[in-house]
């Protein structure tokens, strides 16, 4: 599945207040789901002594897949709310990172390096 197909298919499932002209709900959802990802890793550290992804079982990875998907869903909705293409966002991000890599400025700070 490519990003455009994902954005279109996920949009059909977008049911929240003011859908079509809001960033509030999907932003809150994105932060919440990102928190769920962090919480999963935290609990693996606390309960299982897991500090590295290579230590995760396949079952644990599948639980993370669900949370990563939730994060992706909210990013896709934010793109749709802003009339942006998720595929374009992905491409622009890769272009930016490769440009930085080519110029030797992957490290450092500043949004417009
Ligand atoms: Mg979740």
XYZ file of C-alpha atoms and ligand atoms in Angstrom:
114
model
C 0.000 0.000 0.000
C 1.335 3.448 -0.821
C 0.798 6.609 1.172
C -1.875 7.989 -1.174
C -3.944 4.827 -0.920
C -3.505 4.794 2.846
C -4.574 8.428 3.133
C -7.680 7.851 1.027
C -8.702 4.642 2.766
C -8.040 5.922 6.263
C -10.029 9.075 5.544
C -13.180 7.025 5.132
C -12.809 6.014 8.784
C -12.311 9.566 10.069
C -15.257 10.221 12.374
C -14.612 13.037 14.840
C -16.001 16.482 15.715
C -15.691 19.073 12.938
C -14.051 16.576 10.609
C -13.019 18.359 7.421
C -11.952 21.613 9.067
C -10.170 20.987 12.338
C -6.734 20.235 13.596
C -7.671 19.996 17.261
C -8.987 16.445 17.484
C -6.370 14.802 15.242
C -3.543 16.691 16.944
C -4.730 15.544 20.355
C -5.060 12.034 18.980
C -1.545 12.106 17.510
C -0.023 13.183 20.794
C -2.020 10.537 22.657
C -0.948 7.759 20.316
C 2.684 8.887 20.393
C 2.367 8.675 24.158
C 1.072 5.119 23.823
C 4.201 4.211 21.824
C 6.394 5.729 24.522
C 4.407 3.939 27.213
C 4.870 0.572 25.511
C 8.647 1.049 25.425
C 8.631 2.283 29.006
C 6.766 -0.808 30.167
C 9.111 -3.089 28.245
C 11.994 -1.426 30.061
C 10.300 -1.580 33.457
C 8.668 -4.994 33.270
C 10.862 -6.943 30.880
C 14.262 -5.317 31.143
C 14.143 -4.566 27.432
C 16.188 -1.539 26.446
C 16.778 -2.262 22.750
C 14.424 -3.036 19.845
C 16.509 -6.102 18.990
C 15.373 -7.611 22.303
C 11.665 -7.476 21.414
C 9.761 -10.666 20.668
C 7.636 -10.934 17.542
C 4.536 -10.632 19.711
C 5.861 -7.459 21.300
C 6.677 -6.073 17.871
C 3.141 -6.745 16.685
C 1.799 -4.725 19.596
C 4.034 -1.873 18.483
C 2.810 -2.229 14.901
C -0.689 -1.401 16.143
C 0.489 1.733 17.911
C 2.652 2.882 14.994
C -0.410 2.450 12.802
C -2.455 4.611 15.155
C 0.192 7.335 14.922
C 0.154 7.064 11.132
C -3.636 7.340 11.082
C -3.606 10.662 12.924
C -0.816 12.049 10.753
C -2.836 11.078 7.680
C -5.909 12.848 9.074
C -3.916 15.993 9.832
C -2.657 15.970 6.251
C -6.224 15.597 4.979
C -7.513 18.352 7.244
C -4.830 20.661 5.820
C -5.454 19.481 2.235
C -1.956 18.043 2.072
C -0.827 14.846 0.467
C 0.678 12.317 2.875
C 2.773 11.033 -0.032
C 4.091 14.553 -0.645
C 4.899 14.947 3.046
C 6.860 11.694 2.989
C 8.691 12.645 -0.211
C 9.540 16.146 1.012
C 10.849 14.735 4.279
C 13.133 12.285 2.474
C 14.288 15.009 0.079
C 15.103 17.259 3.046
C 17.000 14.558 4.912
C 19.002 13.467 1.866
C 19.861 17.073 1.109
C 21.122 17.488 4.657
C 23.068 14.248 4.412
C 24.636 15.318 1.110
C 25.632 18.656 2.663
C 26.917 17.021 5.850
C 24.376 18.729 8.123
C 22.225 15.794 9.295
C 23.355 16.562 12.815
C 22.919 19.999 14.274
C 19.791 22.055 14.706
C 17.493 24.400 12.808
C 14.398 23.488 10.766
C 15.733 25.026 7.568
C 19.244 23.606 7.386
Mg -3.197 3.222 20.158
